[in-house]
Short mmCIF file of C-alpha atoms in Angstrom, two decimals:
data_model
loop_
_atom_site.label_atom_id
_atom_site.label_comp_id
_atom_site.label_asym_id
_atom_site.label_seq_id
_atom_site.Cartn_x
_atom_site.Cartn_y
_atom_site.Cartn_z
CA MET A 695 0.00 0.00 0.00
CA ALA A 696 2.82 2.41 0.87
CA LYS A 697 4.50 1.65 -2.46
CA ARG A 698 1.27 2.42 -4.31
CA ARG A 699 1.02 5.77 -2.47
CA VAL A 700 4.55 6.67 -3.54
CA LEU A 701 3.73 5.78 -7.12
CA LEU A 702 0.54 7.85 -7.10
CA PHE A 703 2.48 10.85 -5.78
CA LEU A 704 4.97 10.47 -8.59
CA ILE A 705 2.46 9.98 -11.36
CA LEU A 706 -0.07 12.57 -10.18
CA ALA A 707 2.58 14.93 -8.99
CA ALA A 708 -5.08 10.52 -2.59
CA LEU A 709 -21.69 9.24 16.79
CA THR A 710 -24.92 10.98 16.95
CA LEU A 711 -25.82 13.93 14.80
CA SER A 712 -25.77 17.35 16.43
CA PRO A 713 -29.25 18.37 17.60
CA ILE A 714 -31.31 20.39 15.13
CA ILE A 715 -31.75 24.03 16.16
CA PRO A 716 -33.98 26.71 14.67
CA ALA A 717 -33.18 28.04 11.19
CA LEU A 718 -30.90 31.06 11.17
CA HIS A 719 -33.21 33.57 9.51
CA THR A 720 -31.04 36.40 10.86
CA SER A 721 -27.97 34.99 9.10
CA ARG A 722 -29.83 34.79 5.79
CA ALA A 723 -30.97 38.36 6.21
CA GLN A 724 -27.32 39.30 6.56
CA GLY A 725 -26.49 37.45 3.33
CA GLU A 726 -25.05 34.28 4.86
CA ASN A 727 -25.95 30.70 4.06
CA PRO A 728 -27.63 28.71 6.86
CA THR A 729 -25.37 26.71 9.17
CA GLU A 730 -28.13 24.45 10.56
CA CYS A 731 -31.36 22.78 9.43
CA LEU A 732 -34.53 24.73 8.71
CA THR A 733 -37.45 24.48 11.10
CA SER A 734 -39.82 25.96 8.54
CA TYR A 735 -39.64 26.09 4.76
CA ASP A 736 -40.70 28.76 2.30
CA ALA A 737 -40.41 27.90 -1.38
CA ALA A 738 -40.00 31.59 -2.25
CA VAL A 739 -36.87 32.03 -0.11
CA ASP A 740 -33.39 31.77 -1.59
CA TYR A 741 -31.58 29.88 1.15
CA PHE A 742 -28.16 30.34 -0.49
CA PRO A 743 -27.48 34.08 -0.84
CA GLU A 744 -23.75 33.29 -0.85
CA LYS A 745 -23.06 31.51 -4.13
CA ALA A 746 -19.88 29.94 -5.45
CA THR A 747 -18.43 31.14 -8.74
CA VAL A 748 -15.80 28.99 -10.44
CA GLU A 749 -13.10 30.83 -12.37
CA TYR A 750 -10.10 28.50 -12.70
CA ALA A 751 -11.28 24.95 -11.98
CA THR A 752 -12.55 22.95 -14.96
CA GLY A 753 -13.64 19.72 -13.26
CA PHE A 754 -16.73 20.82 -11.35
CA SER A 755 -19.64 23.24 -11.65
CA VAL A 756 -22.60 24.28 -9.51
CA GLU A 757 -26.10 25.53 -10.31
CA TYR A 758 -28.34 27.03 -7.62
CA ALA A 759 -32.02 26.57 -6.91
CA ASN A 760 -33.66 28.19 -3.88
CA SER A 761 -33.23 25.17 -1.61
CA TYR A 762 -30.58 23.01 -3.27
CA LYS A 763 -27.39 23.15 -5.30
CA LEU A 764 -26.84 20.89 -8.30
CA VAL A 765 -23.13 20.04 -8.33
CA THR A 766 -21.54 18.26 -11.29
CA VAL A 767 -18.11 16.65 -11.20
CA SER A 768 -17.36 16.38 -14.90
CA LYS A 769 -13.79 15.12 -14.59
CA PRO A 770 -13.57 12.73 -11.64
CA TRP A 771 -10.42 11.12 -13.08
CA GLN A 772 -8.43 11.08 -16.29
CA GLY A 773 -10.41 9.29 -18.98
CA ALA A 774 -13.65 9.00 -16.99
CA GLU A 775 -16.56 8.38 -19.35
CA SER A 776 -19.34 9.88 -17.22
CA ALA A 777 -19.91 12.68 -14.76
CA PHE A 778 -21.16 12.47 -11.15
CA ARG A 779 -24.00 14.71 -9.95
CA TYR A 780 -25.00 15.68 -6.44
CA ALA A 781 -28.02 17.66 -5.25
CA LEU A 782 -26.96 19.40 -2.05
CA LEU A 783 -30.31 19.92 -0.35
CA GLN A 784 -30.71 22.41 2.47
CA CYS A 785 -31.60 20.34 5.50
CA GLY A 786 -35.25 20.83 6.39
CA ALA A 787 -36.35 21.53 2.81
CA PRO A 788 -38.33 19.01 0.73
CA ALA A 789 -36.40 16.94 -1.80
CA PRO A 790 -36.72 18.10 -5.42
CA THR A 791 -38.51 15.76 -7.83
CA ASP A 792 -37.04 16.92 -11.15
CA LEU A 793 -33.36 16.05 -10.75
CA PRO A 794 -31.28 14.49 -13.55
CA GLU A 795 -31.26 10.69 -13.46
CA GLY A 796 -28.55 9.28 -11.22
CA THR A 797 -28.24 12.39 -9.03
CA THR A 798 -27.27 11.68 -5.41
CA ILE A 799 -29.12 13.80 -2.83
CA ILE A 800 -27.09 14.96 0.18
CA GLU A 801 -28.47 17.17 2.95
CA VAL A 802 -26.33 20.17 3.84
CA PRO A 803 -24.64 21.47 5.84
CA ILE A 804 -23.04 18.12 6.58
CA LYS A 805 -21.98 17.22 10.13
CA ARG A 806 -19.99 14.00 9.65
CA LEU A 807 -17.34 13.54 6.96
CA ILE A 808 -14.95 10.74 6.03
CA SER A 809 -11.99 11.97 3.95
CA MET A 810 -10.21 9.48 1.72
CA SER A 811 -7.38 11.84 0.78
CA SER A 812 -5.13 14.10 2.83
CA THR A 813 -5.62 16.87 0.26
CA TYR A 814 -9.16 17.43 1.60
CA LEU A 815 -7.92 18.09 5.14
CA PRO A 816 -6.51 21.65 4.85
CA PRO A 817 -9.82 23.05 3.53
CA LEU A 818 -11.56 21.62 6.60
CA VAL A 819 -9.11 23.49 8.81
CA ASP A 820 -9.26 26.68 6.73
CA LEU A 821 -13.07 26.69 6.71
CA GLY A 822 -13.29 26.01 10.45
CA VAL A 823 -15.13 22.68 10.10
CA VAL A 824 -12.42 20.18 10.98
CA GLU A 825 -14.52 18.97 13.93
CA THR A 826 -16.86 17.31 11.41
CA LEU A 827 -14.10 14.91 10.34
CA VAL A 828 -14.89 11.48 11.80
CA GLY A 829 -12.83 9.23 9.53
CA VAL A 830 -9.87 9.11 7.16
CA ASP A 831 -8.33 6.45 4.97
CA SER A 832 -5.09 6.57 6.96
CA LEU A 833 -3.59 8.96 9.49
CA ALA A 834 -0.14 7.96 8.25
CA PHE A 835 -0.48 10.42 5.37
CA ALA A 836 -2.00 13.31 7.35
CA TYR A 837 0.11 16.34 8.26
CA ALA A 838 -2.45 18.85 9.63
CA PRO A 839 -1.75 19.17 13.38
CA GLU A 840 -5.47 19.48 14.11
CA VAL A 841 -6.13 16.15 12.40
CA ILE A 842 -3.21 14.39 14.07
CA ALA A 843 -4.38 15.65 17.47
CA ALA A 844 -7.92 14.39 16.81
CA GLY A 845 -6.52 11.05 15.73
CA LYS A 846 -4.56 10.73 18.97
CA ALA A 847 -7.68 11.68 20.92
CA GLY A 848 -9.60 8.89 19.21
CA THR A 849 -12.20 11.07 17.53
CA ILE A 850 -11.06 10.10 14.02
CA THR A 851 -11.21 6.50 12.77
CA GLU A 852 -9.01 5.00 10.04
CA VAL A 853 -11.17 3.12 7.52
CA GLY A 854 -8.59 2.02 4.93
CA SER A 855 -8.95 2.33 1.18
CA GLY A 856 -9.15 0.19 -1.93
CA PRO A 857 -8.54 -3.46 -0.98
CA THR A 858 -8.22 -2.56 2.74
CA LEU A 859 -11.49 -0.60 2.90
CA ASP A 860 -13.42 -1.46 6.09
CA LEU A 861 -17.14 -1.08 5.37
CA GLU A 862 -18.13 -2.10 8.91
CA LYS A 863 -16.15 0.76 10.44
CA ILE A 864 -17.73 3.17 7.95
CA ALA A 865 -21.23 1.95 8.85
CA VAL A 866 -20.55 2.60 12.55
CA LEU A 867 -19.34 6.13 11.76
CA ASP A 868 -22.60 6.89 9.91
CA PRO A 869 -21.10 9.61 7.67
CA ASP A 870 -23.11 12.25 5.86
CA VAL A 871 -20.47 12.21 3.11
CA ILE A 872 -17.47 10.09 2.18
CA MET A 873 -15.26 12.21 -0.04
CA THR A 874 -12.90 10.21 -2.22
CA PHE A 875 -11.14 10.14 -5.58
CA GLY A 876 -11.10 7.76 -8.52
CA SER A 877 -8.38 6.51 -10.82
CA GLY A 878 -10.36 4.16 -13.02
CA SER A 879 -8.62 1.15 -11.44
CA ALA A 880 -11.03 -1.45 -10.07
CA ASP A 881 -8.24 -2.88 -7.91
CA TYR A 882 -7.58 0.31 -5.94
CA ASP A 883 -10.59 2.62 -6.19
CA SER A 884 -12.83 2.82 -3.13
CA HIS A 885 -15.89 4.52 -4.60
CA PRO A 886 -17.43 1.49 -6.39
CA LYS A 887 -17.59 -0.48 -3.13
CA LEU A 888 -18.87 2.53 -1.20
CA ILE A 889 -21.60 3.31 -3.71
CA GLN A 890 -22.65 -0.33 -3.96
CA ALA A 891 -22.92 -0.47 -0.15
CA GLY A 892 -25.21 2.55 -0.20
CA PHE A 893 -22.91 5.07 1.47
CA PRO A 894 -23.17 8.78 0.51
CA THR A 895 -20.08 8.94 -1.68
CA VAL A 896 -18.71 12.05 -3.40
CA LEU A 897 -15.96 12.07 -6.03
CA ASN A 898 -13.40 14.88 -5.81
CA GLY A 899 -11.35 15.47 -8.95
CA ASP A 900 -8.97 18.17 -7.74
CA PHE A 901 -5.88 16.25 -8.89
CA ILE A 902 -7.02 16.32 -12.53
CA GLU A 903 -6.87 20.11 -12.77
CA PRO A 904 -4.14 21.29 -15.18
CA THR A 905 -3.37 24.56 -13.37
CA PRO A 906 -2.31 25.39 -9.80
CA LEU A 907 -5.17 27.82 -9.19
CA GLY A 908 -7.64 25.40 -10.77
CA ARG A 909 -6.60 22.75 -8.27
CA ALA A 910 -6.66 25.20 -5.35
CA GLU A 911 -10.17 26.37 -6.26
CA TRP A 912 -11.58 23.00 -5.20
CA ILE A 913 -11.75 24.45 -1.70
CA LYS A 914 -14.99 25.95 -3.05
CA PHE A 915 -16.21 22.45 -3.91
CA ILE A 916 -15.68 21.23 -0.35
CA ALA A 917 -17.25 24.43 1.00
CA LEU A 918 -20.49 23.67 -0.87
CA PHE A 919 -21.18 20.79 1.51
CA TYR A 920 -20.91 23.11 4.52
CA ASN A 921 -22.74 26.14 3.08
CA GLN A 922 -19.42 27.97 3.47
CA GLU A 923 -19.25 29.53 0.00
CA GLY A 924 -18.45 32.99 1.37
CA ALA A 925 -15.53 31.84 3.51
CA ALA A 926 -14.10 29.74 0.68
CA ALA A 927 -14.33 32.62 -1.80
CA ALA A 928 -12.51 34.98 0.56
CA TYR A 929 -9.78 32.42 1.23
CA PHE A 930 -9.27 31.53 -2.41
CA ASP A 931 -9.30 35.16 -3.57
CA ASP A 932 -6.36 35.89 -1.27
CA VAL A 933 -4.44 32.88 -2.62
CA ALA A 934 -5.18 33.76 -6.26
CA THR A 935 -4.22 37.41 -5.79
CA GLU A 936 -0.86 36.49 -4.27
CA TYR A 937 -0.21 33.77 -6.85
CA ASN A 938 -0.86 36.15 -9.75
CA ARG A 939 1.28 38.84 -8.15
CA LEU A 940 4.19 36.42 -7.89
CA LYS A 941 3.63 35.18 -11.43
CA VAL A 942 3.92 38.72 -12.79
CA LEU A 943 7.07 39.21 -10.71
CA ALA A 944 8.70 36.12 -12.24
CA GLU A 945 7.78 37.17 -15.76
CA GLY A 946 10.41 39.92 -15.46
CA ALA A 947 13.28 37.48 -14.86
CA ALA A 948 16.04 37.83 -17.42
CA GLU A 949 17.07 34.16 -17.27
CA LYS A 950 14.93 31.01 -17.30
CA PRO A 951 16.89 28.32 -15.41
CA LEU A 952 16.66 24.75 -16.69
CA VAL A 953 15.01 22.51 -14.08
CA LEU A 954 15.20 18.75 -13.53
CA PHE A 955 12.37 17.03 -11.61
CA ASN A 956 12.19 13.84 -9.57
CA THR A 957 14.43 10.74 -9.51
CA PRO A 958 13.98 7.25 -10.96
CA TYR A 959 11.60 4.90 -9.19
CA GLU A 960 12.03 1.17 -9.81
CA GLY A 961 13.78 1.86 -13.10
CA THR A 962 11.39 4.51 -14.42
CA TRP A 963 11.87 8.27 -14.24
CA TYR A 964 8.55 10.09 -13.97
CA ILE A 965 8.89 13.50 -15.62
CA PRO A 966 6.10 16.13 -15.80
CA GLY A 967 4.82 16.59 -19.33
CA GLY A 968 5.15 19.93 -21.07
CA ALA A 969 1.43 20.67 -20.66
CA SER A 970 1.22 19.33 -17.11
CA PHE A 971 0.23 21.01 -13.87
CA THR A 972 3.83 20.95 -12.67
CA ASN A 973 5.24 22.48 -15.82
CA THR A 974 2.64 25.26 -15.67
CA LEU A 975 3.80 26.06 -12.15
CA LEU A 976 7.42 25.96 -13.29
CA GLU A 977 6.81 28.40 -16.12
CA ASP A 978 4.92 30.70 -13.75
CA ALA A 979 8.01 30.64 -11.52
CA GLY A 980 10.25 31.70 -14.39
CA GLY A 981 11.82 28.32 -15.06
CA ARG A 982 11.91 25.95 -18.01
CA SER A 983 11.84 22.20 -18.48
CA PRO A 984 13.83 20.22 -21.06
CA TRP A 985 10.43 18.78 -22.05
CA ALA A 986 8.63 22.15 -22.26
CA ASP A 987 7.66 21.51 -25.89
CA ASP A 988 6.06 18.16 -25.10
CA ALA A 989 2.24 18.21 -25.29
CA THR A 990 1.65 15.64 -22.55
CA THR A 991 -0.71 16.87 -19.81
CA GLY A 992 0.27 14.09 -17.43
CA THR A 993 3.52 12.24 -16.84
CA LEU A 994 6.30 11.00 -19.11
CA PHE A 995 7.75 7.58 -18.30
CA LEU A 996 11.44 7.72 -19.19
CA SER A 997 14.70 5.90 -18.59
CA LEU A 998 17.65 7.40 -16.73
CA GLU A 999 19.63 7.46 -19.95
CA VAL A 1000 17.00 9.52 -21.78
CA VAL A 1001 16.73 11.98 -18.90
CA PHE A 1002 20.49 12.31 -18.65
CA GLU A 1003 20.74 13.12 -22.35
CA LYS A 1004 18.35 16.08 -22.04
CA ALA A 1005 18.83 17.25 -18.46
CA ALA A 1006 22.39 16.46 -17.40
CA ASN A 1007 23.25 20.17 -17.45
CA ALA A 1008 20.15 21.40 -15.62
CA ASP A 1009 20.64 24.43 -13.37
CA VAL A 1010 18.36 23.29 -10.54
CA TRP A 1011 17.01 19.96 -9.28
CA LEU A 1012 13.51 20.03 -7.73
CA ASN A 1013 11.49 17.30 -6.03
CA PRO A 1014 14.07 14.48 -6.03
CA GLY A 1015 11.61 12.26 -4.17
CA PHE A 1016 11.61 10.85 -0.66
CA VAL A 1017 15.18 11.84 0.12
CA PHE A 1018 16.63 14.14 2.75
CA SER A 1019 20.25 14.57 1.62
CA LEU A 1020 22.49 14.43 -1.44
CA GLN A 1021 23.75 11.09 -0.21
CA ASP A 1022 20.19 9.78 -0.30
CA ILE A 1023 20.05 10.69 -3.99
CA THR A 1024 23.10 8.60 -4.81
CA ALA A 1025 21.59 5.76 -2.79
CA VAL A 1026 18.81 5.70 -5.38
CA ASP A 1027 21.36 5.38 -8.17
CA SER A 1028 25.05 6.31 -8.02
CA ARG A 1029 24.88 7.69 -11.58
CA LEU A 1030 22.66 10.55 -10.36
CA ALA A 1031 25.79 12.25 -9.00
CA GLU A 1032 26.72 13.01 -12.61
CA PHE A 1033 23.91 15.54 -13.01
CA ALA A 1034 25.11 19.15 -12.82
CA PRO A 1035 22.79 20.36 -10.01
CA PHE A 1036 24.03 17.53 -7.80
CA ALA A 1037 27.62 18.73 -8.18
CA SER A 1038 26.64 22.38 -7.67
CA GLY A 1039 24.46 21.58 -4.66
CA LYS A 1040 21.39 23.14 -6.23
CA ALA A 1041 19.04 20.33 -5.29
CA TYR A 1042 15.89 21.25 -3.36
CA ASN A 1043 13.22 18.99 -1.95
CA TYR A 1044 9.68 19.47 -0.62
CA THR A 1045 10.50 17.94 2.77
CA GLY A 1046 10.78 21.19 4.72
CA ARG A 1047 7.50 20.45 6.51
CA THR A 1048 7.57 16.77 7.48
CA GLY A 1049 5.41 15.52 10.33
CA GLU A 1050 6.36 13.15 13.12
CA ASN A 1051 4.60 10.38 11.19
CA GLY A 1052 6.58 11.12 8.03
CA ALA A 1053 3.72 12.90 6.26
CA ILE A 1054 4.85 15.73 3.97
CA ASP A 1055 2.77 18.90 4.04
CA PHE A 1056 3.70 19.80 0.46
CA PHE A 1057 1.32 17.06 -0.74
CA GLU A 1058 -1.40 18.22 1.63
CA SER A 1059 -1.69 21.98 2.08
CA GLY A 1060 0.27 22.59 -1.11
CA VAL A 1061 -2.92 21.88 -3.05
CA THR A 1062 -4.73 24.89 -1.59
CA ARG A 1063 -1.62 27.07 -1.25
CA PRO A 1064 0.08 27.09 -4.67
CA ASP A 1065 1.11 30.67 -3.92
CA LEU A 1066 3.47 29.35 -1.23
CA ILE A 1067 4.96 26.78 -3.62
CA LEU A 1068 5.37 29.45 -6.28
CA ALA A 1069 7.14 31.75 -3.82
CA ASP A 1070 9.54 28.93 -2.90
CA TRP A 1071 10.31 28.16 -6.54
CA ILE A 1072 10.85 31.79 -7.48
CA SER A 1073 13.16 32.18 -4.49
CA ILE A 1074 15.14 29.12 -5.61
CA LEU A 1075 15.30 30.03 -9.30
CA HIS A 1076 15.55 33.81 -8.91
CA PRO A 1077 16.74 34.67 -5.39
CA ASP A 1078 17.16 38.30 -6.37
CA LEU A 1079 13.40 38.64 -6.95
CA LEU A 1080 12.48 37.53 -3.41
CA PRO A 1081 15.58 38.35 -1.34
CA ASP A 1082 13.77 38.19 2.01
CA HIS A 1083 11.84 34.99 1.37
CA THR A 1084 12.29 32.02 3.73
CA LEU A 1085 11.56 28.67 2.10
CA TYR A 1086 8.25 27.27 3.36
CA TYR A 1087 7.91 23.78 1.87
CA TYR A 1088 11.42 23.36 0.52
CA VAL A 1089 14.91 22.73 1.86
CA GLN A 1090 18.24 22.70 0.08
CA LEU A 1091 19.78 19.24 0.26
CA LYS A 1092 23.22 18.95 1.79
#
C-alpha cells in the first residue's frame, strides 16, 4: 500500500448527529448561508445568498435553486466516461422531484465527513469545520496538526482504502459524506464499493486540474457541503491574488533556469509533461523544463539514460523524491551524481515540513496554497526577486 502511495504521488505529482436548532433567519438576512437545518420552509426564499463562482477549476460546476445546489463533477479522473452529480439539499427543505437521473441527494450542511485523501484536510481546517471529520483512509499520510491531534484523541477513525477498505467501520461512523477520488482502477478505487454499499459517496477530482489555481479552487467544492461559500471565496481570492502577483514578478526574470524534476523509481523516471500542472507552475516561476515543448498533460515515463541526455546540465534539481540529503540521492542510483545540479548543490526537496509520522505537508496543504509553492520556486530560481523569502515547503539538500 505504501509503495502504491509513492507511485501515485509520482504519477499525479489521494456518533450521533448534532441536535437540530432553529433556522438562522437572521444569518440569511445578513447574506449568509444557513449553518443548521430549517425548522420551517418557504419555497420563495433563496436559502443560499452566498453563491460559489468557479473561475479557474474545470472539473466541477454548480447551479443554484432556492433550496438546493446541483453540483456536477465532470472530470472525476483522467479518462472518466461519465460525470457524477450531487443535489446538495438544504436540511429541512423538501427533496426536489425533477433532478437528472442518477443524481445523489445529500443534505447540507453536513456534520460528519470521512476523507479518503489528505488533500481534503486543509480546507476543513481553513473553513473552520475540521470537527466534522470522523474518519480518514489513513492517518499515516495526514500532516495537519489538528487532524493528528484528533486522531490521537480517538475522535477520528481509520477506515482504509481500496482493498483494505473497512465497510463495517464506515457503517458505525454513519457519515453524511465520504469524499474520495477515482483513478479508473477497479483494484484500488474505493468509490465502487462505497456506492454499492449505499454510502453517501462524493468524487473529488482536484488532482485532474491542469493549473495550480484550478486545483486550489476545489476548496470551493468542499465548502459547498458546509454552506461555506463565502468563507471559501474569501480564502481563495487571497491565494489567487498572491499567486498572480508572484507570477507577474517572475515574468520579469532575465534568465529562465533549466530545471530537472524527480528521480527514478524502480527503473522509471517520472517527468512532468510539457502541458502538465507541474510544468505550468514551473513556467509561472520563471523556469523551463527540457520537455517544455512536449504536449503531454500528465507524466512522461522515461529511462535514466533519456533523462540524462536532455537534463544532465540542468541548473536546478527540484522534487528528487523521498530523500533528505544528497547522499540519499546517490543511494537511489550512483549515476545521479553526474547531473550538474548535484555537483553544484542546487538540489531542493519538498521535505521542509515533514510531520512526526513522516507525512509531507507539500502534498497536503500545497494543493490549496500554490502561492506558497510558487514563492519557494521563485526564491530558488531567482533569489534576487524575493531576497527576504524564507523557504516554506522546501529545503536545500546537503
